[in-house]
Amino acid sequence: MTKFSVIIPVYNVRNYIEQCIDSVLAQKQGNFEVILINDGSTDGSGELCDCYAKKDMRVTVIHQCNKGLSSARNNGIQKATGDYIILLDGDDYLDPEAMKHLEKIILKKEYDFIINHFILDNEGNGKKYVNSYQFDNMLLRSENPLQIYKSLLKQKFTFAGCLFVVRRDFLFQNQLFFYPGLYHEDELWVPYLFINAKKIACNNKNFYYYRTNRIGAITQKPNIRRIFSLLFILDHLLEDGKSKKYSGEKENVLCLRAADIYLALLYNLPEYQSEKEYTQLKRKLRGKQKVLLYKGTKREWLLYQIISFLGLEPVVFFIKIRKWIKKYGSSAV
């Protein structure tokens, strides 16, 4: 029977961590371990984790000073003994039959990783929203990582690290760990899963409950470091994509993802116009617009031409107007 290692970074999630851990311990598939990494919590989360470890031998707690999500995940991966790694954030939780469905897939064949579904749990209104996305028959039949990745890119799939259940040996063989100190660390980690994998699978069953609009969540707080992290990831993907290390389809995959990162940076630029680093942000983006041509669409070609001849400011102005219309347009009419 496959053994799963569930790695849960814990940082000041006292109000949520019990539901998170309980969702794992209640799994119908019984062969797993839970590794809790207390990342310097100050709200009693760490003490609560210790209580679980005392009651259940399947639970291990690692205490570390606050180093961030990447470091906590890496620490857990190093300590894991399972065949497959499940990444679970401390304010989220698993579907009751998550491991049962995974076990059925893995019994058929050993995959490097499995891509899964999520359900949004909106704390703001107390409602749950089932992800409408379904892996189509082509994706369910295919085991080709690059083919699947390109298809998911076109369909704007959410490439969150928690949706990937990854074979532990595959991670170590390819040294696929999280880059410490980054925001949006999944954006750098996920593309390298695909270009190093040989066989992957897609799972259409409910798997992960992702909590949104949580008060105090780090993703809700504007932070200039986020956009600099995206810049770092963009440069890293472009450098590897253009290097001799990867070629052909793998180069194309890295540059396609880099193009998406570039678009995300453009979309978020208006939020930082009042920041002193704004000029630096624009300077770092200058000359990188050519990556948009990898998308192969008229829209990105036109955007490339505008930035090349007129610079970033007309695009930033247009994005600001578009955001304003989206936010106030209907009420202003």
Short mmCIF file of C-alpha atoms in Angstrom, two decimals:
data_model
loop_
_atom_site.label_atom_id
_atom_site.label_comp_id
_atom_site.label_asym_id
_atom_site.label_seq_id
_atom_site.Cartn_x
_atom_site.Cartn_y
_atom_site.Cartn_z
CA MET A 1 0.00 0.00 0.00
CA THR A 2 1.30 3.46 -0.93
CA LYS A 3 2.47 5.58 1.96
CA PHE A 4 1.74 9.31 1.87
CA SER A 5 3.68 12.02 3.71
CA VAL A 6 1.42 14.99 4.39
CA ILE A 7 3.56 18.09 4.96
CA ILE A 8 1.80 20.96 6.72
CA PRO A 9 3.65 24.27 7.30
CA VAL A 10 2.09 26.02 10.30
CA TYR A 11 2.33 29.75 10.92
CA ASN A 12 -0.21 31.52 13.14
CA VAL A 13 -3.23 29.49 12.04
CA ARG A 14 -4.53 28.58 15.50
CA ASN A 15 -8.17 28.94 14.40
CA TYR A 16 -7.76 26.58 11.41
CA ILE A 17 -5.08 24.03 12.15
CA GLU A 18 -7.37 21.59 13.97
CA GLN A 19 -9.68 21.25 10.97
CA CYS A 20 -6.62 20.87 8.75
CA ILE A 21 -5.01 18.07 10.79
CA ASP A 22 -8.34 16.34 11.49
CA SER A 23 -9.06 16.21 7.75
CA VAL A 24 -5.89 14.13 7.31
CA LEU A 25 -6.31 11.86 10.32
CA ALA A 26 -9.85 11.02 9.17
CA GLN A 27 -8.72 9.73 5.75
CA LYS A 28 -10.19 6.39 4.67
CA GLN A 29 -6.82 5.36 3.24
CA GLY A 30 -4.79 4.62 6.34
CA ASN A 31 -1.09 4.49 5.40
CA PHE A 32 0.26 7.99 5.94
CA GLU A 33 2.33 10.23 8.17
CA VAL A 34 1.69 13.86 9.07
CA ILE A 35 4.66 16.22 9.37
CA LEU A 36 3.80 19.56 10.99
CA ILE A 37 6.42 22.28 10.57
CA ASN A 38 5.80 25.04 13.09
CA ASP A 39 7.42 28.02 11.37
CA GLY A 40 7.85 30.26 14.41
CA SER A 41 4.15 30.65 15.28
CA THR A 42 3.32 33.07 18.11
CA ASP A 43 -0.40 32.34 18.51
CA GLY A 44 -0.28 28.92 20.14
CA SER A 45 -0.37 26.95 16.89
CA GLY A 46 2.88 25.18 17.75
CA GLU A 47 1.62 24.03 21.15
CA LEU A 48 -1.54 22.68 19.55
CA CYS A 49 0.58 20.72 17.06
CA ASP A 50 2.48 19.17 19.97
CA CYS A 51 -0.83 18.01 21.48
CA TYR A 52 -1.65 16.15 18.27
CA ALA A 53 1.77 14.50 18.22
CA LYS A 54 1.28 13.24 21.79
CA LYS A 55 -2.10 11.71 20.91
CA ASP A 56 -1.28 10.18 17.51
CA MET A 57 1.96 8.42 16.55
CA ARG A 58 1.38 9.26 12.88
CA VAL A 59 1.98 12.95 13.68
CA THR A 60 5.46 14.48 13.92
CA VAL A 61 6.17 18.11 14.82
CA ILE A 62 9.22 20.09 13.72
CA HIS A 63 9.76 23.51 15.31
CA GLN A 64 11.83 26.10 13.47
CA CYS A 65 12.28 29.86 13.66
CA ASN A 66 10.26 31.78 11.10
CA LYS A 67 11.86 31.13 7.69
CA GLY A 68 8.85 31.15 5.39
CA LEU A 69 6.75 28.64 3.47
CA SER A 70 9.51 27.39 1.16
CA SER A 71 11.86 26.56 4.00
CA ALA A 72 9.09 24.83 5.97
CA ARG A 73 8.09 22.69 2.98
CA ASN A 74 11.71 21.78 2.23
CA ASN A 75 12.26 20.80 5.85
CA GLY A 76 9.21 18.54 5.72
CA ILE A 77 10.26 16.94 2.43
CA GLN A 78 13.69 16.15 3.89
CA LYS A 79 12.09 14.41 6.87
CA ALA A 80 9.39 12.57 4.86
CA THR A 81 9.47 8.79 4.54
CA GLY A 82 6.41 8.29 2.33
CA ASP A 83 6.29 7.25 -1.31
CA TYR A 84 4.34 10.37 -2.25
CA ILE A 85 4.35 13.91 -0.84
CA ILE A 86 1.12 15.83 -0.19
CA LEU A 87 1.55 19.57 0.51
CA LEU A 88 -1.20 20.99 2.70
CA ASP A 89 -1.35 24.57 4.00
CA GLY A 90 -2.31 24.96 7.64
CA ASP A 91 -5.49 26.93 6.93
CA ASP A 92 -6.78 24.51 4.26
CA TYR A 93 -8.00 20.90 4.47
CA LEU A 94 -8.38 17.69 2.46
CA ASP A 95 -11.47 16.02 1.08
CA PRO A 96 -12.46 12.99 3.23
CA GLU A 97 -11.63 10.57 0.40
CA ALA A 98 -8.59 12.37 -1.02
CA MET A 99 -6.07 9.58 -0.35
CA LYS A 100 -8.51 6.85 -1.32
CA HIS A 101 -8.81 8.33 -4.82
CA LEU A 102 -5.05 8.85 -5.07
CA GLU A 103 -4.41 5.24 -4.07
CA LYS A 104 -6.62 3.97 -6.92
CA ILE A 105 -4.63 5.99 -9.45
CA ILE A 106 -1.22 4.96 -8.11
CA LEU A 107 -2.17 1.27 -8.00
CA LYS A 108 -2.53 1.33 -11.78
CA LYS A 109 0.93 2.75 -12.42
CA GLU A 110 3.73 4.63 -10.67
CA TYR A 111 3.54 8.28 -11.66
CA ASP A 112 6.01 11.07 -10.98
CA PHE A 113 3.13 13.22 -9.82
CA ILE A 114 -0.65 13.55 -9.90
CA ILE A 115 -2.52 16.81 -10.61
CA ASN A 116 -5.64 17.31 -8.51
CA HIS A 117 -8.76 19.43 -8.03
CA PHE A 118 -9.64 22.02 -5.43
CA ILE A 119 -12.78 23.52 -3.92
CA LEU A 120 -12.86 27.15 -2.79
CA ASP A 121 -14.02 27.67 0.80
CA ASN A 122 -14.90 31.37 0.96
CA GLU A 123 -14.58 32.51 4.56
CA GLY A 124 -16.03 35.88 3.63
CA ASN A 125 -19.50 34.53 2.82
CA GLY A 126 -19.27 31.01 4.25
CA LYS A 127 -19.91 29.37 0.86
CA LYS A 128 -18.01 26.65 -0.97
CA TYR A 129 -17.46 26.80 -4.71
CA VAL A 130 -16.68 23.61 -6.58
CA ASN A 131 -13.97 24.17 -9.15
CA SER A 132 -15.80 23.93 -12.46
CA TYR A 133 -12.66 22.79 -14.26
CA GLN A 134 -12.60 19.14 -15.30
CA PHE A 135 -9.66 17.34 -16.85
CA ASP A 136 -10.93 16.27 -20.27
CA ASN A 137 -10.53 12.80 -21.76
CA MET A 138 -7.33 13.73 -23.57
CA LEU A 139 -5.68 14.80 -20.33
CA LEU A 140 -6.97 11.77 -18.45
CA ARG A 141 -5.58 9.43 -21.11
CA SER A 142 -2.30 11.23 -21.70
CA GLU A 143 0.77 10.69 -19.52
CA ASN A 144 2.90 13.18 -21.48
CA PRO A 145 3.90 15.95 -19.02
CA LEU A 146 4.69 18.64 -21.60
CA GLN A 147 1.54 18.00 -23.61
CA ILE A 148 -0.58 18.22 -20.46
CA TYR A 149 1.23 21.34 -19.23
CA LYS A 150 0.67 23.24 -22.47
CA SER A 151 -2.98 22.30 -22.47
CA LEU A 152 -3.42 23.46 -18.87
CA LEU A 153 -1.60 26.73 -19.61
CA LYS A 154 -4.07 27.54 -22.38
CA GLN A 155 -6.97 26.81 -20.07
CA LYS A 156 -5.54 29.00 -17.27
CA PHE A 157 -5.38 26.16 -14.77
CA THR A 158 -4.33 27.11 -11.21
CA PHE A 159 -0.77 25.81 -10.77
CA ALA A 160 -0.75 25.83 -6.97
CA GLY A 161 1.83 23.54 -5.39
CA CYS A 162 -0.77 22.00 -3.07
CA LEU A 163 -2.58 20.48 -6.08
CA PHE A 164 0.44 18.34 -6.98
CA VAL A 165 0.99 15.04 -5.18
CA VAL A 166 4.59 14.19 -6.03
CA ARG A 167 6.66 11.02 -5.76
CA ARG A 168 9.32 11.63 -3.12
CA ASP A 169 12.13 9.88 -5.04
CA PHE A 170 11.35 12.01 -8.10
CA LEU A 171 11.85 15.20 -6.04
CA PHE A 172 15.21 14.04 -4.68
CA GLN A 173 16.49 12.64 -7.97
CA ASN A 174 15.88 15.98 -9.67
CA GLN A 175 16.58 18.20 -6.64
CA LEU A 176 13.16 19.83 -6.96
CA PHE A 177 12.91 21.83 -3.77
CA PHE A 178 11.37 25.23 -3.11
CA TYR A 179 13.50 28.36 -3.47
CA PRO A 180 13.82 29.92 0.02
CA GLY A 181 12.62 33.45 0.70
CA LEU A 182 10.38 33.81 -2.35
CA TYR A 183 6.75 34.78 -2.58
CA HIS A 184 4.87 32.91 -5.33
CA GLU A 185 7.33 30.05 -4.87
CA ASP A 186 4.96 27.65 -6.67
CA GLU A 187 5.41 29.63 -9.89
CA LEU A 188 9.06 28.60 -9.94
CA TRP A 189 8.63 25.04 -8.65
CA VAL A 190 5.78 23.75 -10.84
CA PRO A 191 7.30 24.23 -14.34
CA TYR A 192 10.31 22.14 -13.34
CA LEU A 193 8.04 19.32 -12.18
CA PHE A 194 6.70 19.08 -15.72
CA ILE A 195 9.97 19.33 -17.64
CA ASN A 196 11.62 16.66 -15.47
CA ALA A 197 8.71 14.20 -15.27
CA LYS A 198 8.21 11.18 -17.52
CA LYS A 199 4.70 10.04 -16.54
CA ILE A 200 1.99 12.03 -14.80
CA ALA A 201 -1.73 11.60 -14.12
CA CYS A 202 -4.77 13.83 -13.61
CA ASN A 203 -7.36 13.28 -10.90
CA ASN A 204 -10.93 14.51 -11.44
CA LYS A 205 -12.10 13.66 -7.92
CA ASN A 206 -12.40 16.30 -5.17
CA PHE A 207 -9.10 16.61 -3.36
CA TYR A 208 -8.27 19.94 -1.73
CA TYR A 209 -10.29 22.64 0.05
CA TYR A 210 -8.64 26.01 -0.42
CA ARG A 211 -9.71 28.71 2.03
CA THR A 212 -10.10 32.21 0.55
CA ASN A 213 -10.72 35.67 2.03
CA ARG A 214 -9.16 34.60 5.32
CA ILE A 215 -8.52 37.52 7.66
CA GLY A 216 -4.79 37.88 8.24
CA ALA A 217 -3.75 35.68 5.31
CA ILE A 218 -0.41 36.76 3.84
CA THR A 219 -1.84 36.68 0.29
CA GLN A 220 -4.24 39.53 1.17
CA LYS A 221 -1.60 42.03 2.22
CA PRO A 222 0.01 44.20 -0.51
CA ASN A 223 3.76 43.77 -0.40
CA ILE A 224 6.36 45.13 -2.79
CA ARG A 225 8.43 41.98 -2.22
CA ARG A 226 5.80 39.99 -4.10
CA ILE A 227 6.41 41.70 -7.41
CA PHE A 228 10.19 41.48 -6.96
CA SER A 229 9.77 37.75 -6.35
CA LEU A 230 7.86 37.48 -9.63
CA LEU A 231 10.67 39.39 -11.35
CA PHE A 232 13.20 36.92 -9.94
CA ILE A 233 11.10 33.98 -11.17
CA LEU A 234 10.70 35.58 -14.61
CA ASP A 235 14.47 36.02 -14.94
CA HIS A 236 15.13 32.47 -13.72
CA LEU A 237 12.70 30.93 -16.24
CA LEU A 238 14.05 33.04 -19.09
CA GLU A 239 17.66 32.21 -18.24
CA ASP A 240 16.98 28.47 -18.13
CA GLY A 241 14.73 28.64 -21.17
CA LYS A 242 17.49 30.23 -23.23
CA SER A 243 20.28 28.04 -21.88
CA LYS A 244 21.64 24.84 -23.40
CA LYS A 245 20.41 22.92 -20.36
CA TYR A 246 16.92 22.69 -21.86
CA SER A 247 15.97 22.66 -25.51
CA GLY A 248 13.03 22.07 -27.83
CA GLU A 249 9.72 21.51 -26.05
CA LYS A 250 11.19 22.03 -22.60
CA GLU A 251 12.58 25.42 -23.58
CA ASN A 252 9.19 26.33 -25.00
CA VAL A 253 7.41 25.32 -21.78
CA LEU A 254 9.70 27.47 -19.61
CA CYS A 255 9.32 30.48 -21.88
CA LEU A 256 5.55 30.05 -22.09
CA ARG A 257 5.36 30.18 -18.31
CA ALA A 258 7.72 33.16 -18.29
CA ALA A 259 5.30 34.94 -20.64
CA ASP A 260 2.47 34.37 -18.16
CA ILE A 261 4.64 35.75 -15.35
CA TYR A 262 5.43 38.81 -17.46
CA LEU A 263 1.71 39.40 -18.04
CA ALA A 264 1.04 39.06 -14.30
CA LEU A 265 3.73 41.64 -13.59
CA LEU A 266 2.19 44.07 -16.08
CA TYR A 267 -1.26 43.62 -14.56
CA ASN A 268 0.04 44.38 -11.06
CA LEU A 269 2.32 47.31 -11.95
CA PRO A 270 -0.33 50.03 -11.38
CA GLU A 271 -0.57 49.05 -7.71
CA TYR A 272 3.04 50.12 -7.19
CA GLN A 273 3.13 53.47 -9.00
CA SER A 274 3.34 55.34 -5.70
CA GLU A 275 6.18 53.16 -4.43
CA LYS A 276 9.76 54.43 -4.57
CA GLU A 277 10.78 51.17 -6.30
CA TYR A 278 8.41 51.77 -9.23
CA THR A 279 11.13 53.11 -11.55
CA GLN A 280 13.32 50.15 -10.65
CA LEU A 281 10.48 47.74 -11.44
CA LYS A 282 10.01 49.26 -14.88
CA ARG A 283 13.73 49.20 -15.56
CA LYS A 284 13.93 45.50 -14.67
CA LEU A 285 11.03 44.74 -17.03
CA ARG A 286 12.54 46.70 -19.90
CA GLY A 287 13.63 44.54 -22.83
CA LYS A 288 11.85 41.41 -21.66
CA GLN A 289 8.63 41.94 -23.63
CA LYS A 290 9.83 39.64 -26.42
CA VAL A 291 8.85 36.68 -24.23
CA LEU A 292 5.21 37.53 -25.05
CA LEU A 293 5.73 36.21 -28.58
CA TYR A 294 5.90 32.66 -27.19
CA LYS A 295 2.17 32.89 -26.54
CA GLY A 296 1.58 32.93 -30.31
CA THR A 297 -1.56 35.10 -30.20
CA LYS A 298 -2.41 38.42 -31.87
CA ARG A 299 -3.15 39.99 -28.51
CA GLU A 300 0.33 39.30 -27.10
CA TRP A 301 1.95 40.29 -30.43
CA LEU A 302 0.15 43.66 -30.28
CA LEU A 303 1.15 44.12 -26.64
CA TYR A 304 4.76 43.37 -27.56
CA GLN A 305 4.66 46.01 -30.32
CA ILE A 306 3.15 48.68 -28.04
CA ILE A 307 5.72 48.14 -25.29
CA SER A 308 8.60 47.99 -27.78
CA PHE A 309 7.70 51.32 -29.44
CA LEU A 310 5.89 53.28 -26.70
CA GLY A 311 7.18 51.79 -23.45
CA LEU A 312 5.28 50.46 -20.44
CA GLU A 313 3.36 53.56 -19.36
CA PRO A 314 0.56 53.39 -21.99
CA VAL A 315 -0.06 49.77 -20.99
CA VAL A 316 -0.05 50.64 -17.28
CA PHE A 317 -2.54 53.45 -17.93
CA PHE A 318 -4.84 51.12 -19.88
CA ILE A 319 -4.70 48.50 -17.10
CA LYS A 320 -5.62 51.15 -14.51
CA ILE A 321 -8.64 52.21 -16.55
CA ARG A 322 -9.71 48.63 -17.08
CA LYS A 323 -9.47 47.86 -13.36
CA TRP A 324 -11.46 50.99 -12.51
CA ILE A 325 -14.22 50.05 -14.95
CA LYS A 326 -14.33 46.52 -13.56
CA LYS A 327 -14.63 47.84 -10.02
CA TYR A 328 -16.88 50.90 -10.49
CA GLY A 329 -18.21 50.71 -14.03
CA SER A 330 -21.55 49.05 -13.36
CA SER A 331 -22.36 51.30 -10.39
CA ALA A 332 -21.34 54.44 -12.26
CA VAL A 333 -23.85 53.89 -15.05
#
